[in-house]
CSV table of C-alpha atoms in Angstrom, one decimal:
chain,number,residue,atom,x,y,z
B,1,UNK,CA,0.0,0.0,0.0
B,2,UNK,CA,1.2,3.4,-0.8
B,3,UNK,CA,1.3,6.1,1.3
B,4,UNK,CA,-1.2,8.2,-1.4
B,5,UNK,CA,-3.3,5.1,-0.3
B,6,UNK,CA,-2.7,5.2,3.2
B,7,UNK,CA,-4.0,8.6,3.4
B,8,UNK,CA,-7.2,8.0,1.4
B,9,UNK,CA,-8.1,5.2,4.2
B,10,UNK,CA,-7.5,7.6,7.0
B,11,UNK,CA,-9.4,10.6,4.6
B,12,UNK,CA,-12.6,8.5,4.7
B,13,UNK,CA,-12.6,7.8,8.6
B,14,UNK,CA,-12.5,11.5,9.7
B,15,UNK,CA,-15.0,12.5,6.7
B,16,UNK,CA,-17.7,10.0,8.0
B,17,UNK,CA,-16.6,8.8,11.0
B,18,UNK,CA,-15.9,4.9,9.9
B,19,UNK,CA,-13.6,3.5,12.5
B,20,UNK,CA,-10.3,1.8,11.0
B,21,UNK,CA,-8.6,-1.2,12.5
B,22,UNK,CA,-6.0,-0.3,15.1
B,23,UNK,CA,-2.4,0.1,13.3
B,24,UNK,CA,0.9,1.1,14.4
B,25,UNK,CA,2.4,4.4,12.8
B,26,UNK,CA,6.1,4.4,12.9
B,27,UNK,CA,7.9,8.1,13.2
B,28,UNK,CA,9.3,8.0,9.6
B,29,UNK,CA,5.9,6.6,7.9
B,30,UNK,CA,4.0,9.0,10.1
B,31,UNK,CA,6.1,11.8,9.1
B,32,UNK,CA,5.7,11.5,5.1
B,33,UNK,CA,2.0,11.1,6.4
B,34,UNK,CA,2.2,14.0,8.0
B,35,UNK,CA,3.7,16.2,5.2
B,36,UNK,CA,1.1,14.6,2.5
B,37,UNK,CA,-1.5,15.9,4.0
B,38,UNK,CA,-0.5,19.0,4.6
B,39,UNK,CA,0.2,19.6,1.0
B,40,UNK,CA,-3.2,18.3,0.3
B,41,UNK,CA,-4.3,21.2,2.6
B,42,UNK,CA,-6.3,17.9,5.1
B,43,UNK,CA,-3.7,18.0,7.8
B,44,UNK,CA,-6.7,18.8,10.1
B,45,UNK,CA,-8.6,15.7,9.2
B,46,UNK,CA,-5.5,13.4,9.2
B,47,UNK,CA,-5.0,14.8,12.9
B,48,UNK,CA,-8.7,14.6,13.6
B,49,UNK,CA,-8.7,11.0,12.6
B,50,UNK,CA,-5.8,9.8,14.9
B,51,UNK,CA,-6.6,11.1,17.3
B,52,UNK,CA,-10.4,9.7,17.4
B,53,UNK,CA,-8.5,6.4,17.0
B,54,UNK,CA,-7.4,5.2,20.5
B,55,UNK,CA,-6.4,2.0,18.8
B,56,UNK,CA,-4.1,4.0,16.9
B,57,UNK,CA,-0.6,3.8,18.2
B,58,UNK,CA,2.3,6.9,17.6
B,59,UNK,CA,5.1,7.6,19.8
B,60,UNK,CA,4.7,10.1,22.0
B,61,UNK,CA,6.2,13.1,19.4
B,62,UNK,CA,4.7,12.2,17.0
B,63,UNK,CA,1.3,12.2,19.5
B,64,UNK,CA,2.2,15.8,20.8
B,65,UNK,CA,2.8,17.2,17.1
B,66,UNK,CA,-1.0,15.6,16.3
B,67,UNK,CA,-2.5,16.7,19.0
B,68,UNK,CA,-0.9,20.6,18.7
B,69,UNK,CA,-1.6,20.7,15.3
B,70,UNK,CA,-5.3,19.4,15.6
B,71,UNK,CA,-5.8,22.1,17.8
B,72,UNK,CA,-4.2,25.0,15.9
B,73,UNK,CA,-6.5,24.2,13.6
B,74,UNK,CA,-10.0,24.2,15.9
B,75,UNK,CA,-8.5,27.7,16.5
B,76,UNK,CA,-8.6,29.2,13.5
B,77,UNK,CA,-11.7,27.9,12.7
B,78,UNK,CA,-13.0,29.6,15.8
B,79,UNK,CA,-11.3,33.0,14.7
B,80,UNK,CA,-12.7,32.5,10.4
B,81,UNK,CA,-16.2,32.0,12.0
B,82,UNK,CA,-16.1,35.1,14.3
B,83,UNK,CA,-15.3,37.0,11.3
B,84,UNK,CA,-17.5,35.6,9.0
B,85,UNK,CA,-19.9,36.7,11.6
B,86,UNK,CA,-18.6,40.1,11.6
B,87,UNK,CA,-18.6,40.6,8.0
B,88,UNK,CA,-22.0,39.2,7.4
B,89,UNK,CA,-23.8,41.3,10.4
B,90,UNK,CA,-22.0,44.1,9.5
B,91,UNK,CA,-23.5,44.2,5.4
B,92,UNK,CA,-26.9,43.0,6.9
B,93,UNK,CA,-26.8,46.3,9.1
B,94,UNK,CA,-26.6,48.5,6.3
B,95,UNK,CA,-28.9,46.4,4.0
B,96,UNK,CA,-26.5,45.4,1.5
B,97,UNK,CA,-27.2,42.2,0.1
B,98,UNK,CA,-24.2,39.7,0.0
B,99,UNK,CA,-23.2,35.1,0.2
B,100,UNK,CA,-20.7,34.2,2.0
B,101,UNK,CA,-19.0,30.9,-0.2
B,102,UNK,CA,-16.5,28.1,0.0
B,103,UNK,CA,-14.3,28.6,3.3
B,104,UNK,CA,-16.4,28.2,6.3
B,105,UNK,CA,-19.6,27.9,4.5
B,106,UNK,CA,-18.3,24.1,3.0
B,107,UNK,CA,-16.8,23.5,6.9
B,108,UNK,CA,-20.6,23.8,8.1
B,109,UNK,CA,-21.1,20.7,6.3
B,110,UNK,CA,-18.2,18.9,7.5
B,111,UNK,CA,-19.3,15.6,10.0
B,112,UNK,CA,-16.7,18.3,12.2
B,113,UNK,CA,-16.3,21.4,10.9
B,114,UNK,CA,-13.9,22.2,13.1
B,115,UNK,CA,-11.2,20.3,11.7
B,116,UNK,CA,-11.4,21.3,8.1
B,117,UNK,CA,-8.3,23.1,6.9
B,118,UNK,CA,-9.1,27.2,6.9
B,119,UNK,CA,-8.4,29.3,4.0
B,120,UNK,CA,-9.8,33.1,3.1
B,121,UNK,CA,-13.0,34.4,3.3
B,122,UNK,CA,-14.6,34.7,0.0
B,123,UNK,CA,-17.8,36.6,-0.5
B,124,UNK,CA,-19.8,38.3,-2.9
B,125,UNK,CA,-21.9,41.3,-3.6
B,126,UNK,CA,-23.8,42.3,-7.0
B,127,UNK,CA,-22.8,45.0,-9.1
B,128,UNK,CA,-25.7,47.5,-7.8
B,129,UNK,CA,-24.3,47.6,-3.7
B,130,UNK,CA,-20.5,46.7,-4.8
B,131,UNK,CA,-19.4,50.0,-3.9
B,132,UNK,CA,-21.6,50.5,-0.8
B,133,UNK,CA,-20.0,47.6,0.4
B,134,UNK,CA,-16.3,48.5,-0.1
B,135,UNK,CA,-16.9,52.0,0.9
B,136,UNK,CA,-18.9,50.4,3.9
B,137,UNK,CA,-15.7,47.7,4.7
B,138,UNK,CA,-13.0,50.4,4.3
B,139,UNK,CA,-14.6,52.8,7.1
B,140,UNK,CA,-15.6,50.9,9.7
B,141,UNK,CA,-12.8,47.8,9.4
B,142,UNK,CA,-10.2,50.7,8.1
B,143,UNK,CA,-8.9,48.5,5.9
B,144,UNK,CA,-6.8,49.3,2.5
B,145,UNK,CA,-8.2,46.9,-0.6
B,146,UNK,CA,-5.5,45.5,-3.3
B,147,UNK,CA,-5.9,46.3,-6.6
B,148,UNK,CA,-4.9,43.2,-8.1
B,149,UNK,CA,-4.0,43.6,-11.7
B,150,UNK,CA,-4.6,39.8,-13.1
B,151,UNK,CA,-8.2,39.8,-11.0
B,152,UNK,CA,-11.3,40.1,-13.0
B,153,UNK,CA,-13.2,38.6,-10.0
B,154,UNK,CA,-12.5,40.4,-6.9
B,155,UNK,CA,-11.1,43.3,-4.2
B,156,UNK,CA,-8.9,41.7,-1.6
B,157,UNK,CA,-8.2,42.9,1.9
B,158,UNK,CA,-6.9,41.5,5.0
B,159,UNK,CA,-8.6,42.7,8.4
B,160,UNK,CA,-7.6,41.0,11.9
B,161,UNK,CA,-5.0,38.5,10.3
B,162,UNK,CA,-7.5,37.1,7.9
B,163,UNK,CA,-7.2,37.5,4.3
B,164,UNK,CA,-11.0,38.1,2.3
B,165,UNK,CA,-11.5,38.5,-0.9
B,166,UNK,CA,-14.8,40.1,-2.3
B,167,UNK,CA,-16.4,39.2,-5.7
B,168,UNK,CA,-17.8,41.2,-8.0
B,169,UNK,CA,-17.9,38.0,-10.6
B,170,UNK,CA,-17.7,34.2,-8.8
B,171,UNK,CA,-16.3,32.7,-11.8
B,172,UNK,CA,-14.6,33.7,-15.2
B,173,UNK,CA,-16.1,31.6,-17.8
B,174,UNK,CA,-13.8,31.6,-21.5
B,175,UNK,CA,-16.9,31.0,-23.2
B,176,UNK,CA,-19.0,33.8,-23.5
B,177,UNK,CA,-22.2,32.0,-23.4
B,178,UNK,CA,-21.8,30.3,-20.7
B,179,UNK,CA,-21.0,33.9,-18.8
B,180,UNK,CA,-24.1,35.0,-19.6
B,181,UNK,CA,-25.8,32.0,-18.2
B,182,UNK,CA,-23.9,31.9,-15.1
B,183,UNK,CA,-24.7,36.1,-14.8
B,184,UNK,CA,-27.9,35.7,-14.8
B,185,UNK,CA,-28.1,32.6,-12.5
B,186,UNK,CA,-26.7,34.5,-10.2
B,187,UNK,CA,-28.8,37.9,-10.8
B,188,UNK,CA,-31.7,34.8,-9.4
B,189,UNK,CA,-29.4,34.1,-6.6
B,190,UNK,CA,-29.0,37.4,-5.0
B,191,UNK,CA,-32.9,37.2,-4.6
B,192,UNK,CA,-33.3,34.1,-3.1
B,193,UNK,CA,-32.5,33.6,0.8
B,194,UNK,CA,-30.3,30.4,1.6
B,195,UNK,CA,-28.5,30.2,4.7
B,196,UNK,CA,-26.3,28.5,6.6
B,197,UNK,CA,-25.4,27.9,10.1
B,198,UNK,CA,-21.9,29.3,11.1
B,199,UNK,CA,-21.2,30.1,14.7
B,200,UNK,CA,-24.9,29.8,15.5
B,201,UNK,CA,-25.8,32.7,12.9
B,202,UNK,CA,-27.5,32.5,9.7
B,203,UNK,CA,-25.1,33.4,6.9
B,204,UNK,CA,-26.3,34.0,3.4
B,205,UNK,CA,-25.0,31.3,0.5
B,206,UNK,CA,-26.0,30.3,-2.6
B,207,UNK,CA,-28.6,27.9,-3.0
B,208,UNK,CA,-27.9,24.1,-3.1
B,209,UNK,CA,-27.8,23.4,-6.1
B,210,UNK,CA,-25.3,26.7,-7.3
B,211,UNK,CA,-23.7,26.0,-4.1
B,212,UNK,CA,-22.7,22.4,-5.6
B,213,UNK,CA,-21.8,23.3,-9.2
B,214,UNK,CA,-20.1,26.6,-8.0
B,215,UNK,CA,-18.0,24.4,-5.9
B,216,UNK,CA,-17.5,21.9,-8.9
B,217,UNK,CA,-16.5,24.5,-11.3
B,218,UNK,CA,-13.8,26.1,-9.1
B,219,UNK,CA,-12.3,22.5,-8.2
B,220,UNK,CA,-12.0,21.6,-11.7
B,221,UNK,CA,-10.7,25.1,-12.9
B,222,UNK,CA,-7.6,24.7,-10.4
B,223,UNK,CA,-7.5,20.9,-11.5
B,224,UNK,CA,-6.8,22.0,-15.2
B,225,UNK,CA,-5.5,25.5,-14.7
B,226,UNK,CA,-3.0,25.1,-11.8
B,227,UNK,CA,-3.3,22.4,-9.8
B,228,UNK,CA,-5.2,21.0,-7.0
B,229,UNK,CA,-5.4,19.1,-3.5
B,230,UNK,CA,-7.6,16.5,-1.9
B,231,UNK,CA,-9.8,19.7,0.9
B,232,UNK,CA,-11.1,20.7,-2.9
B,233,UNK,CA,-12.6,16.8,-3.7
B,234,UNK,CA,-13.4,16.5,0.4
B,235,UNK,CA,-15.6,20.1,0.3
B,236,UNK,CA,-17.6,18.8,-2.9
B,237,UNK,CA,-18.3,15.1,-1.1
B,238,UNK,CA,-19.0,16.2,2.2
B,239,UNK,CA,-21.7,19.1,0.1
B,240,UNK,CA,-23.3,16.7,-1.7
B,241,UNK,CA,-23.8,14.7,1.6
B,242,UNK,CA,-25.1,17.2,3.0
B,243,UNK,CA,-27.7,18.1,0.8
B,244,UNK,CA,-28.4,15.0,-0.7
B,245,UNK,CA,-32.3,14.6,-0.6
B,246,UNK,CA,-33.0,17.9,-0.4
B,247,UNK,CA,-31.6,19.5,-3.8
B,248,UNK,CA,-32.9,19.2,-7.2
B,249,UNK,CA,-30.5,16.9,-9.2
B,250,UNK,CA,-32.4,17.8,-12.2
B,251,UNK,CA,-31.8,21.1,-11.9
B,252,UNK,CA,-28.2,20.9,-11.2
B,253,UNK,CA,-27.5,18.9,-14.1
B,254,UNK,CA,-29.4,21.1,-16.6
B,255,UNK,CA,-26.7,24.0,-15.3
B,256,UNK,CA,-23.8,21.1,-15.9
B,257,UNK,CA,-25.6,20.2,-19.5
B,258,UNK,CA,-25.8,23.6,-20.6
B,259,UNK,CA,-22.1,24.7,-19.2
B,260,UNK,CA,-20.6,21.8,-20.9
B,261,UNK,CA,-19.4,20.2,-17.8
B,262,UNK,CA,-21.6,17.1,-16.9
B,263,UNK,CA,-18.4,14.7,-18.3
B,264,UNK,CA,-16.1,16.8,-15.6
B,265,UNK,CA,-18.8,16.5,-13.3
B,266,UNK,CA,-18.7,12.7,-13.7
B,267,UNK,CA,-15.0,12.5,-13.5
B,268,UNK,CA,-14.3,13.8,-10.6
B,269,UNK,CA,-17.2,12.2,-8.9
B,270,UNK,CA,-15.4,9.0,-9.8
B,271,UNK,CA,-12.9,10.2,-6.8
B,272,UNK,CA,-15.6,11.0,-4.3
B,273,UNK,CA,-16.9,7.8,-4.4
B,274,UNK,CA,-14.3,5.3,-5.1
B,275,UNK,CA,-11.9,7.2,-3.3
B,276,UNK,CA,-13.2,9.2,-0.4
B,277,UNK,CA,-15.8,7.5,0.4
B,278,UNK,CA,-18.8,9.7,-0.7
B,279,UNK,CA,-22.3,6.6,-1.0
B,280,UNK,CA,-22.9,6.2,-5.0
B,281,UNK,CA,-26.4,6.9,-4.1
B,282,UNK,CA,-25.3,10.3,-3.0
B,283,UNK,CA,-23.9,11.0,-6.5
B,284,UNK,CA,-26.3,12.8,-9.2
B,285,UNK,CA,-25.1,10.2,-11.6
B,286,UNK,CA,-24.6,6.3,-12.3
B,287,UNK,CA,-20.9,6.4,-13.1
B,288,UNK,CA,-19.3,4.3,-15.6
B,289,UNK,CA,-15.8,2.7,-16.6
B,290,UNK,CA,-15.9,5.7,-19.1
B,291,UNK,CA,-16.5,8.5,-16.5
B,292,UNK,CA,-13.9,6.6,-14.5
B,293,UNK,CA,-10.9,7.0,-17.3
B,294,UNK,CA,-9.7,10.0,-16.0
B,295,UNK,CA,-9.1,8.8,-12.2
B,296,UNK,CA,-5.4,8.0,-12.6
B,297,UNK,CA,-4.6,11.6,-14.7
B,298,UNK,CA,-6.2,13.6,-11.8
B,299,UNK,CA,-4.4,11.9,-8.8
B,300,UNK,CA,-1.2,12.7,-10.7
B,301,UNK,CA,-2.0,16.4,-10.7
B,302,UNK,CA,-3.0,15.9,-7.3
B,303,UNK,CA,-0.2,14.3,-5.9
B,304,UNK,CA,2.2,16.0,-7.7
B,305,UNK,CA,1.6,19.6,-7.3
B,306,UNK,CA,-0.7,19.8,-3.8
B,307,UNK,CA,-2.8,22.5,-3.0
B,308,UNK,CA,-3.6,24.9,-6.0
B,309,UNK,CA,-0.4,23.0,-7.6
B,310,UNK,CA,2.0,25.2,-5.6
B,311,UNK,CA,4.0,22.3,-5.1
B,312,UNK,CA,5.0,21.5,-8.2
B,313,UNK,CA,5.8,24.8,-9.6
B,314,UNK,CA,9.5,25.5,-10.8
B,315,UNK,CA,8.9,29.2,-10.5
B,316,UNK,CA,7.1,30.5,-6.9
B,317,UNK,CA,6.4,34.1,-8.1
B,318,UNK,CA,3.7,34.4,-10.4
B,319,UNK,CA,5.1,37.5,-12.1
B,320,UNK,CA,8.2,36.8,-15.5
B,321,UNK,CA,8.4,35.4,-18.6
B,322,UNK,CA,9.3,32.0,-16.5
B,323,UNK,CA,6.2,31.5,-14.2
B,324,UNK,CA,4.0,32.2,-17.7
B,325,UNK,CA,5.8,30.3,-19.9
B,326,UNK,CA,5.6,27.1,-17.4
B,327,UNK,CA,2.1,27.9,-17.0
B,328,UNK,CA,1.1,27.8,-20.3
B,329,UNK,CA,3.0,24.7,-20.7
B,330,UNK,CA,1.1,23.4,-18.1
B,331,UNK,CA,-1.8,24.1,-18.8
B,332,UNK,CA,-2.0,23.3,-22.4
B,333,UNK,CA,-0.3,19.8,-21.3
B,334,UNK,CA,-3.9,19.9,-19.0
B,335,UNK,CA,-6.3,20.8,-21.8
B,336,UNK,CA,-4.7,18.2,-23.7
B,337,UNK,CA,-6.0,15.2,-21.4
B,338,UNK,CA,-9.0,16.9,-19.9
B,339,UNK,CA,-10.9,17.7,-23.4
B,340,UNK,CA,-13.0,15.7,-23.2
B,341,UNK,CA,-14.4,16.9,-20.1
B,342,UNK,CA,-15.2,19.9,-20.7
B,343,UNK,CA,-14.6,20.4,-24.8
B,344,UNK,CA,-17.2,23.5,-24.6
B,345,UNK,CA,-15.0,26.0,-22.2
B,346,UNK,CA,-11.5,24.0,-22.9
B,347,UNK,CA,-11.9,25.4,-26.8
B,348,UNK,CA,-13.0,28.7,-25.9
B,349,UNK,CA,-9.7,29.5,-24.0
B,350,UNK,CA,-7.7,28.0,-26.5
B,351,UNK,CA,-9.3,30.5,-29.0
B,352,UNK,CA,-9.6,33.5,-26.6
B,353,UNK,CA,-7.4,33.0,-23.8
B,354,UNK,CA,-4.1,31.0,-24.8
B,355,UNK,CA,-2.8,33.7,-27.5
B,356,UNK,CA,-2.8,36.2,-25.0
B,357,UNK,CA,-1.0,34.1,-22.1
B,358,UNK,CA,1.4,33.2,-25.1
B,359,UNK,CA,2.6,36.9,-25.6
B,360,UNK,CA,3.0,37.1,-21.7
B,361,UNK,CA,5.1,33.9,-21.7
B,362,UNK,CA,7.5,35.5,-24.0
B,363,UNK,CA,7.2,39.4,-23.4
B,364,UNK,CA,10.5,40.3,-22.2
């Protein structure tokens, strides 16, 4: 067994709460452990899982480091919810309409939130209160917002240590038509009102089923684009979990139909369920060997680059002719094996979007 496997077994017990046998974890195999999952951004539900374990047995370090890190973790969790509390109450006050997404939203599904990894706070506001908002934010939090050049999706700012980043656009599409569709699904969205429970308030989110392809379609864009780790797969399982029964499948696969993404959508489910765990009952669709062809391609990119595919990245800075030029590489390597999955919005950016990350791969 390898240790990619090793950590899929331990992955499944902390997401639903299926005891393993008892093992013993040497120091060496528990380090390499240990370091896997943090680069797959789950160190908190490794920890989480030893430690509810009592037949599992570590030396005492090794103990002390799970134990610390565990609760470093419950900590910051504490501190993102108080200020996704903060933020929230303090839009409501003034009226401004806003969803909170991803981040501690996903966590609220977790079988323990607590002990999923923490991020940013992402969040969003239409075009109409946009500036309300940030005019709102920048008084009372006196906070300064980064004009990020490369964003065409958001204002960032960092306010007591935490790092949030407010949309103005959730997701870039390529392909212009299926902007317009995901526009106006989300001109419906900012009139509906779905919460969830964070910190024993309700906090505004995107309905169920935009929740779950939103949460799809910015999993597989790092998949293809960049990279991506295991926390990305674990949020979209433990959502579909918890909504299963509850959400209109039909509905969510006419947004995958007319996107182009129900293949991608199939794909990656293959890894939910055969992987991590997730009940095939719980899945939207009846997967087949076909929709599981791709398993082996995505654990490479996985394993190999981590989180957001920072770990396999020659080049750290995302600025120079070296960072785009392996980017492009990469990604067009990417497009190449994941066509199929989503032909519609892979051929728009090779029409619209490649040229012009060519000529920034070789500006000088």
């Amino acid at each position: 067994m390898t240790i990619n496997d090793f950590l899929f077994i331990v992955l499944r017990s902390a997401l639903w709460g299926h005891k393993t046998d008892g093992f013993e974890l040497p120091s060496k195999p528990y380090k390499q452990l240990y370091r896997l999952s943090q680069r797959q951004t789950v160190s908190g539900l490794l920890c989480s899982a030893l430690m509810e374990n009592q037949d599992v047995r570590l030396n005492r370090y090794d103990a002390a480091n799970t134990y610390t890190s565990l609760n470093d973790t419950i900590q910051t969790n504490g501190h993102m919810n108080s200020m996704v509390c903060e933020l929230s109450e303090l839009l409501s006050s003034a009226g401004i309409r806003h969803l909170i997404v991803k981040g501690q939203i996903t966590a609220s599904m977790y079988r323990q939130p607590e002990v999923r990894e923490s991020g940013d706070i992402d969040f969003y506001c239409p075009t109409s209160c946009f500036s309300q908002a940030r005019e709102l934010i920048a008084q009372r939090w006196n906070v300064t917002f980064e004009e990020e050049s490369e964003s065409e999706q958001h204002l960032a700012f960092t306010y007591k240590d935490v790092l949030f980043e407010m949309h103005f656009n959730l997701f870039k599409f390529y392909n212009k038509a299926n902007q317009r569709y995901w526009d106006s699904l989300m001109d419906e969205e900012v009139k509906t009102d779905h919460t969830v429970t964070v910190g024993n308030h309700q906090i505004p989110t995107l309905s169920p089923e935009t929740n779950i392809l939103y949460t799809f379609l910015h999993l597989f864009h790092h998949l293809v684009e960049l990279g991506v780790g295991l926390r990305q797969f674990c949020d979209l399982a433990m959502m579909l979990h918890h909504y299963h029964g509850t959400y209109s499948a039909a509905r969510l696969k006419e947004h995958l139909r007319r996107l182009g993404f129900e293949a991608g959508f199939k794909a990656v489910g293959a890894i939910l369920t055969d992987r991590l765990g997730l009940p095939a009952s719980e899945f939207p669709y009846e997967l087949t060997e076909k929709d599981r062809a791709a398993d082996q391609l995505m654990l490479d990119i996985i394993f190999t680059g981590g989180d957001f595919g920072k770990y396999g990245r020659k080049t750290a800075v995302r600025s120079g002719w070296k960072y785009y030029f392996e980017a492009l590489t990469h990604k067009i390597g990417n497009y190449q094996k994941f066509y199929r999955l989503a032909p519609k919005e892979i051929r728009a950016s090779l029409i619209n979007q490649i040229p012009r990350k060519i000529l920034l791969a070789f500006q000088p």
